[in-house]
XYZ file of C-alpha atoms in Angstrom:
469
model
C 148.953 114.576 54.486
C 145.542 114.917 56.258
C 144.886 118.315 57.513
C 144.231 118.619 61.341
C 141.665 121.247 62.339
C 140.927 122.219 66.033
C 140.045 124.766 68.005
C 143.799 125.464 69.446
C 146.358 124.648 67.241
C 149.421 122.197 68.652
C 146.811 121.068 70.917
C 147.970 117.101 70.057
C 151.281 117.844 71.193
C 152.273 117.354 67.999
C 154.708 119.987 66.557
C 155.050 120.822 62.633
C 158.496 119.717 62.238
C 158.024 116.409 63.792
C 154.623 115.606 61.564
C 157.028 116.367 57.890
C 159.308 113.589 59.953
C 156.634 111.485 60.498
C 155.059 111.433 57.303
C 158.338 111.235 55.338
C 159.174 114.674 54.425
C 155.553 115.624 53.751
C 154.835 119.256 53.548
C 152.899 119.874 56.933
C 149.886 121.918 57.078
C 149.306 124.281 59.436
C 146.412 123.964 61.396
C 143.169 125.951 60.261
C 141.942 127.624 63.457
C 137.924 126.623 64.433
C 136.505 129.660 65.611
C 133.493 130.180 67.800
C 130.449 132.533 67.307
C 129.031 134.965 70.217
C 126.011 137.214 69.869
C 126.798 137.448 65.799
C 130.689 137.930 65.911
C 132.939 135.546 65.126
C 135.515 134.878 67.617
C 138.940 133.473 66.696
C 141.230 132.584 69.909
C 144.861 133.277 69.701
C 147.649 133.146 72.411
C 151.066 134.078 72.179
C 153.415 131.646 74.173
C 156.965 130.154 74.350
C 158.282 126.537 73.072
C 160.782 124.686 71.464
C 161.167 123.898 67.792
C 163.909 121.873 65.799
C 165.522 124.156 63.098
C 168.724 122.278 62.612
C 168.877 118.576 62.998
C 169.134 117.267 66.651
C 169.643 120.695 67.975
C 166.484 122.498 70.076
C 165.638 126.080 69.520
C 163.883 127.854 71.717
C 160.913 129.558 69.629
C 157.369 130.984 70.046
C 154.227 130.200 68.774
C 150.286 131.733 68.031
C 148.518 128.447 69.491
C 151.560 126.476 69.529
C 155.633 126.478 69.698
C 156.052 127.559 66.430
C 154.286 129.778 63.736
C 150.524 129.737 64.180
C 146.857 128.248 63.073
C 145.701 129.578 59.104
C 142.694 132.185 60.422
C 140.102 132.255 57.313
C 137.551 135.199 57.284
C 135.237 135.793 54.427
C 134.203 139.221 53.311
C 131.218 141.159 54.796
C 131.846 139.234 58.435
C 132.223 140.617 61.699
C 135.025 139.351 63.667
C 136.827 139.777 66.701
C 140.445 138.270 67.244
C 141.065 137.789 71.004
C 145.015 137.431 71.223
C 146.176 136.435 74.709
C 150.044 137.419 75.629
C 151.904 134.341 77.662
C 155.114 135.654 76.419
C 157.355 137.504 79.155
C 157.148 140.913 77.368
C 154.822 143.333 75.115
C 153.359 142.607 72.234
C 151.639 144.484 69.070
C 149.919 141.895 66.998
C 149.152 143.348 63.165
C 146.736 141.907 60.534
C 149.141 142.434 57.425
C 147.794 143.688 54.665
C 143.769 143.762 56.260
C 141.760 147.023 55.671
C 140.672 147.345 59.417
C 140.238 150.638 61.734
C 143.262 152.218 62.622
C 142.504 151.309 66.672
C 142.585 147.571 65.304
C 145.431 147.211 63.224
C 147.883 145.900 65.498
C 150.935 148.963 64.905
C 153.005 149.244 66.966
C 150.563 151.821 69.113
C 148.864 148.960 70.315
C 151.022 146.768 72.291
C 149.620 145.316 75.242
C 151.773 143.647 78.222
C 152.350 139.909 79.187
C 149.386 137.991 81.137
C 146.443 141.002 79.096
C 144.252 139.759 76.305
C 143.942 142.398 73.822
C 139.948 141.915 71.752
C 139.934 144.242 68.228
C 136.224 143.757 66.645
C 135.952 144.442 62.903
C 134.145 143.885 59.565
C 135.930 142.463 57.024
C 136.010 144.567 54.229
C 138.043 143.585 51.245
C 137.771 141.134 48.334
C 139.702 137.972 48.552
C 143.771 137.809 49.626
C 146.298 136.302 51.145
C 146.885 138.016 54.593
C 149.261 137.586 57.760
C 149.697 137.979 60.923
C 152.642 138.732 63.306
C 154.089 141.089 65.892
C 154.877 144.733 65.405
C 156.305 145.399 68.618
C 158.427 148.505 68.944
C 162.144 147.468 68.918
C 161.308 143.898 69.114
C 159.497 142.702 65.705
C 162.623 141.551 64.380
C 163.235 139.154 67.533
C 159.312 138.073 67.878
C 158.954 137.186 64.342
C 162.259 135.219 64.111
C 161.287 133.287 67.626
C 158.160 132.025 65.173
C 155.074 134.352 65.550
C 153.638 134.400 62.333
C 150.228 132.608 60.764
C 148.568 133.287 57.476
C 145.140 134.910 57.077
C 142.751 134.109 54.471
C 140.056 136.306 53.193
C 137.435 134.588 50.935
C 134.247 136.815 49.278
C 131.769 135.366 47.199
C 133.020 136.277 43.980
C 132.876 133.678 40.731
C 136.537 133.714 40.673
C 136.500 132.716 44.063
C 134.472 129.714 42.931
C 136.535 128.513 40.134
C 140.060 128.177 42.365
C 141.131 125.844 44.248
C 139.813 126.382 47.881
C 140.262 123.021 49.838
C 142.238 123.974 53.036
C 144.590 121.318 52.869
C 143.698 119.329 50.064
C 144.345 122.258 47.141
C 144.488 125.463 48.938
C 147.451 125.190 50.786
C 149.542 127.625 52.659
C 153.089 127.747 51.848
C 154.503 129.979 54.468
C 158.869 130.302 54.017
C 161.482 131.109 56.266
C 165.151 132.397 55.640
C 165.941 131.233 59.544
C 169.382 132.791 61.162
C 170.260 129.900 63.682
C 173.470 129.713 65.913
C 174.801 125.770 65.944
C 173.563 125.987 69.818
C 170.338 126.396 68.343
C 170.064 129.966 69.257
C 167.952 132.268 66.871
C 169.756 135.639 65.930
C 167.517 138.166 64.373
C 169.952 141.304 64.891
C 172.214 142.224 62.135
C 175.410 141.668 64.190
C 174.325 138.511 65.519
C 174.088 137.102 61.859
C 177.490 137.310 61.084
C 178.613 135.024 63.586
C 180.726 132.004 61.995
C 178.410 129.278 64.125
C 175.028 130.854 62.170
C 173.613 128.585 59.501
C 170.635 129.980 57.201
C 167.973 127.018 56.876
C 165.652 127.422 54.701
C 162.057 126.775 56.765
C 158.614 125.957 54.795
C 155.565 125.295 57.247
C 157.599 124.676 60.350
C 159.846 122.014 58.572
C 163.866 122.419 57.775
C 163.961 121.910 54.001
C 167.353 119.977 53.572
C 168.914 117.923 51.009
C 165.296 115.759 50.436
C 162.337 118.417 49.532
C 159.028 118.528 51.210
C 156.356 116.548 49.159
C 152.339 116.961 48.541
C 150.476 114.736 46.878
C 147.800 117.005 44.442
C 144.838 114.523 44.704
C 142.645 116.664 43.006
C 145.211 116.768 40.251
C 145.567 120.603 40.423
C 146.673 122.712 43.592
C 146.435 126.487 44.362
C 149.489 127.773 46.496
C 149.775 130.873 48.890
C 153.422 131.737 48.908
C 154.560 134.151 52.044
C 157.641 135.427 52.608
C 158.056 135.403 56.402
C 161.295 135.857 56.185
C 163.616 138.931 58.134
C 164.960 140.036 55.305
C 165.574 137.545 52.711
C 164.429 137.450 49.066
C 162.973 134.669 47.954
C 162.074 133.679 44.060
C 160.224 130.827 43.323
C 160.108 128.610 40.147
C 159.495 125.829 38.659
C 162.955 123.211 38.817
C 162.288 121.943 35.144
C 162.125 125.742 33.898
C 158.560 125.806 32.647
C 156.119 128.642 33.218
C 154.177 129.492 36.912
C 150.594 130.311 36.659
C 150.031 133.352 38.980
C 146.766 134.290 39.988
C 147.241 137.176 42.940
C 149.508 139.297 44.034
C 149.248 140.489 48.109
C 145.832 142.531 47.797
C 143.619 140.668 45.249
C 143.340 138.378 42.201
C 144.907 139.936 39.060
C 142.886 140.715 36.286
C 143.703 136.989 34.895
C 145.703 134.334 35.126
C 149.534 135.511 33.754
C 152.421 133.030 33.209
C 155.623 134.381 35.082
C 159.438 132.708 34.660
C 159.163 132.793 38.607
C 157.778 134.769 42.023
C 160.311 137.124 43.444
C 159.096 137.643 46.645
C 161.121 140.325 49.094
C 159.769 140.291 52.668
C 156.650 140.318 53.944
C 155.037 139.371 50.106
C 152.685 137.465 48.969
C 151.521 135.820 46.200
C 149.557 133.004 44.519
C 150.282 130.453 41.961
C 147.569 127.381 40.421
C 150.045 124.576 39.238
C 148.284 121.317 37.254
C 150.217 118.208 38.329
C 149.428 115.305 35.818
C 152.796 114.937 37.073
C 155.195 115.503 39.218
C 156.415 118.888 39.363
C 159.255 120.586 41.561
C 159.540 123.879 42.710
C 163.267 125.624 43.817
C 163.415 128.702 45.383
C 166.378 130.989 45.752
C 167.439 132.362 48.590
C 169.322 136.182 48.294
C 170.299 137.939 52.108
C 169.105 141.302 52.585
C 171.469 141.996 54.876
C 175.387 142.127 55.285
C 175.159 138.030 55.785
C 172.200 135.783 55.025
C 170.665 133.060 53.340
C 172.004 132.176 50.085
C 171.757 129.371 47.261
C 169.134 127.845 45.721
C 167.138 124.731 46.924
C 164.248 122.148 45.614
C 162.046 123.360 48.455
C 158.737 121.274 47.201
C 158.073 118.038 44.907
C 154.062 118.437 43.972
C 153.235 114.713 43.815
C 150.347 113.638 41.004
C 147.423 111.318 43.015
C 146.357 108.055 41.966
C 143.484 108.995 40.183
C 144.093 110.872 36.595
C 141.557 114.131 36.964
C 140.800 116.489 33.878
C 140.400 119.505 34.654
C 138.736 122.597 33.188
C 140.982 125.716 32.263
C 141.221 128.525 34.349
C 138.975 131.205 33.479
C 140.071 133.974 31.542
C 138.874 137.077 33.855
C 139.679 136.895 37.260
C 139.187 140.224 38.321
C 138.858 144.117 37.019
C 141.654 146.393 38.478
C 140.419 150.039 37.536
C 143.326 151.807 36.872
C 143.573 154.909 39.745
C 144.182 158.103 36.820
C 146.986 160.228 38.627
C 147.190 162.704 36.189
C 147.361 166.695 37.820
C 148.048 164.645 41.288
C 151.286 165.815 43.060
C 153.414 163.156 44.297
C 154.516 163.102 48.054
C 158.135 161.858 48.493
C 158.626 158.876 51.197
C 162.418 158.596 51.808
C 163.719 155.643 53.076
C 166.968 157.365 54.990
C 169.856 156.352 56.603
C 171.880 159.591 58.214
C 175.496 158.143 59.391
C 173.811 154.469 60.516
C 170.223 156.229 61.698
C 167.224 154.574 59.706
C 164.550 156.528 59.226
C 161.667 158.020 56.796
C 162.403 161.498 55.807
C 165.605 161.835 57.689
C 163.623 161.003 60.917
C 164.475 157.787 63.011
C 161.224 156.273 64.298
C 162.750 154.362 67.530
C 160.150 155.819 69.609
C 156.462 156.759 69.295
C 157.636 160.463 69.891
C 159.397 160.297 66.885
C 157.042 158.701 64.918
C 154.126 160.827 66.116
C 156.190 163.916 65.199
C 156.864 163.023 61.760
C 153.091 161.595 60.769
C 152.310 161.370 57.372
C 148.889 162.981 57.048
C 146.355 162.105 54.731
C 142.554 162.708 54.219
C 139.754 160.099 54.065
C 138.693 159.181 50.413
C 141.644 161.268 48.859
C 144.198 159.600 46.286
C 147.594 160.041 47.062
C 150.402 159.722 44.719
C 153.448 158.975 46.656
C 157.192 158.498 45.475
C 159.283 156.318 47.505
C 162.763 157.169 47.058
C 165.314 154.466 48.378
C 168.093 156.898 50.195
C 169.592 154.098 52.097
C 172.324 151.848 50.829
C 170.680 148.199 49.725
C 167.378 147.517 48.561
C 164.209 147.433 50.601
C 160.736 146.056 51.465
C 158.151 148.727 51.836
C 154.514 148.779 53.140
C 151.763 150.456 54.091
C 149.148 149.498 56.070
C 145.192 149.852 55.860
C 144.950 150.030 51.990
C 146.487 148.312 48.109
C 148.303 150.204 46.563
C 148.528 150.582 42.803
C 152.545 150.635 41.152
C 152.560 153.856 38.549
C 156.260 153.641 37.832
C 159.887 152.422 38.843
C 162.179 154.700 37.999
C 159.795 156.640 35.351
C 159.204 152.794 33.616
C 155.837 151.823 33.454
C 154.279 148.308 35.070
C 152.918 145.524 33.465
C 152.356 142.036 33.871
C 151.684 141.535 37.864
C 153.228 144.458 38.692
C 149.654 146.118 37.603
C 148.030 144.008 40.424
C 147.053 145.523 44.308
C 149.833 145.282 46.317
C 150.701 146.537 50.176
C 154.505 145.389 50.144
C 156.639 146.167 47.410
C 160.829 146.181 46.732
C 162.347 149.678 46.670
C 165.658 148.959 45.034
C 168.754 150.943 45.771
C 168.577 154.556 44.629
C 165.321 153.929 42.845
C 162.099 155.905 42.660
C 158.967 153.433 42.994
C 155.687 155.553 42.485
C 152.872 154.299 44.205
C 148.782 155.429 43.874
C 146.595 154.624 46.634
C 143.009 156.014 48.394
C 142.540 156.303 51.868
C 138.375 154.973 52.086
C 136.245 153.435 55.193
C 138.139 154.672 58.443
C 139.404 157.794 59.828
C 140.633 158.861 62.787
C 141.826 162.092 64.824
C 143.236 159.739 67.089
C 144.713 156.530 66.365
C 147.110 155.820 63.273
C 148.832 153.697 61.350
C 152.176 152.691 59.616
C 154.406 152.748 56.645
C 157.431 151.084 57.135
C 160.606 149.111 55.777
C 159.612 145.601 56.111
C 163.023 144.454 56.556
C 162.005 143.635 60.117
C 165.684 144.492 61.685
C 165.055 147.895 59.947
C 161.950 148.749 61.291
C 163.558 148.320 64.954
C 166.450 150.252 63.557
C 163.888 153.372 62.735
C 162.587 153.095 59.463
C 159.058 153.502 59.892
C 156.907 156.341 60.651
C 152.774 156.690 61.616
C 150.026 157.657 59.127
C 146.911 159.293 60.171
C 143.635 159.395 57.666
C 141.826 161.926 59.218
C 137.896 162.641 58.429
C 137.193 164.950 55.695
């Protein structure tokens, strides 16, 4: 389907559920957001506000939206530019609005430090500074991330640079670069959304599976690949949820980045495990049609579940050929730990209490008092050890970080690309490398956390301070 760009996103009326029904299960595209320049900054407009948005069939939730009533407009930056994000609050309550995964000041980041109140428009002004990724943005609003996200607050953010892989990807908005932004939903059959893990185990909650706004049900979402060859940004948006994505006919994925960057080249994978908050791109050739599944595994006590035909990539009318991928995509210097002692990251749970190092971070107090201190332009080493029953999501904000080893076992494959969210499975040791560069601060922070939203709230999380050397 044809991409709508405009300035405000939704501004038709039109909502992203109702243009996959009107264009007979077509994937929709979110809107890319048209930003405006002012004195050599680049503005991009963004306001918070309440809606409506079918989930299940014939049944009204009530949601929230970036622009809209649900999700929000793609924001595309390129390398090297100043910008300034001016993010309005309409909702009835505070708000902390993070850039996931951008390398930004700490006093822009958007942690939970920075949540501004309803009817206040909150302005952070940056340089990008980081080589091409898939980004995102959402709340981080202490106690409430869980509920914000779920309502619908989320939107991808693109970074672009200049680089000659760059160049030889797909990078139509729309027409091959597409955003592919999926949602394990918790939805009450009154069309309530539950994002606490009580509330999920309800007998009236269903678990649709949502992909750009639209309810995937028994008929897939379709794209037509015009260009014959199609570059998608998968996002987990979801709570908790893992989500793995493959190929229905059981043939190879071409992956090109992880979260932080390209990967050294293109790698075939089986399929894209992707546990909250991850990202990840794939560059599928469709001389014909080709459909993707994804599975859907809870992270919680009760979840989504089952695997579905999410996508059918449709081939156009015109046969293309097209040239192979290149062979070098990007060089990932290798961060050499050796003599570098690790600092343990526990993710904790004492009788019920979340937390990271024993310490529950419900408040800033708490947080504040158990700050992970680092220094500007050091590498770090850190060991995350899962403590906690289940697996988890993990992140860090500001910087990529480099995998060393899970449970002593070296990476390969993708695992050697940049990444800023990784799984932490149950009772396992994930060893991370990663250098603090660009910003420091005696005064603002910023976060590691579960990103298993619900356990955030719950405590898991804790500030990080780079402080100048």
């Amino acid at each position: 389907m044809a991409t709508t760009v405009s300035a405000v996103a939704g501004v038709t009326g039109i909502t992203l559920a109702e243009r996959a029904a009107a264009a007979g299960r077509r994937l929709p595209i979110p809107d890319m957001l048209v930003p405006t320049e002012r004195d050599g900054v680049t503005v991009f407009p963004l306001r918070l506000g309440y809606g409506t948005h079918e989930l299940l069939p014939g049944v009204s939730s009530r949601t929230a939206g970036f622009n809209g009533s649900y999700l929000g407009p793609t924001v595309r930056v390129r390398n090297g530019q100043r910008v300034r994000m001016e993010v309005t609050n309409d909702l009835d309550e505070d708000v902390a609005v993070h850039w996931h995964g951008a390398h930004v000041p700490p006093e822009d980041d958007g942690g939970v430090h920075a949540a501004f109140p309803p009817g206040e428009t909150w302005k952070p002004e940056f340089t990008i500074k980081q080589e091409a990724a898939t980004l995102w943005y959402h709340p981080h609003t202490m106690g409430r991330t869980a509920a914000q996200i779920a309502m619908g607050l989320a939107g991808m953010l693109i970074v672009d640079d200049g680089s000659k892989a760059s160049s030889s990807l797909p990078g139509d908005y729309g027409t091959d670069d597409i955003p592919v932004i999926m949602q394990s939903v918790a939805v009450g059959d009154d069309g309530d959304i539950r994002s606490e893990p009580l509330g999920r185990r309800d007998g009236d909650v269903s678990f649709p599976l949502v992909v750009n706004g639209a309810t995937v049900d028994d008929e897939p979402l379709t794209f037509t690949a015009t260009k014959g060859r199609v570059r998608l940004r998968l996002l987990n948006a979801s709570l908790a949820d893992v989500l793995t994505v493959a190929r229905a006919d059981g043939r190879p994925l071409e992956q090109v980045a992880t979260e932080s960057a390209f990967l050294d080249r293109p790698t075939r994978v089986d399929r894209v495990r992707l546990v909250a908050a991850c990202r990840a791109e794939i560059v599928v050739d469709v001389a014909e049609e080709v459909a993707l599944n994804v599975t859907v595994q809870t992270g919680l006590r009760r979840g989504g579940n089952g695997t579905h035909t999410f996508l059918r990539l449709l081939p156009g009318s015109t046969r293309r050929k097209l040239r192979a991928l290149p062979s070098r995509l990007n060089n990932i210097h290798r961060f050499d730990v050796s003599g570098v002692k690790p600092r343990t990251i526990a993710l904790s749970d004492r009788r019920g209490l979340l937390g990271i190092n024993g310490v529950s971070g419900q408040t800033m107090e708490a947080m504040d008092h158990n700050m992970i201190v680092v220094r500007e332009g050091d590498l770090e080493v850190w060991d995350i050890v899962n403590q906690a029953p289940g697996n988890h999501s993990f992140h860090v904000h500001d910087v990529p970080f480099q995998l060393v080893s899970i449970n002593g076992r070296r990476p390969h494959g993708v695992e050697l690309g940049w990444r800023d969210t990784i799984e932490i499975p149950h009772r396992a040791r994930v060893r991370i490398a990663l250098r603090f560069t660009d910003f420091a601060s005696e005064k603002y922070t910023y976060m590691l956390h579960c990103h298993m939203a619900q356990h955030e709230d719950l405590g898991m999380m804790t500030s990080l301070m780079v402080k100048p050397r």
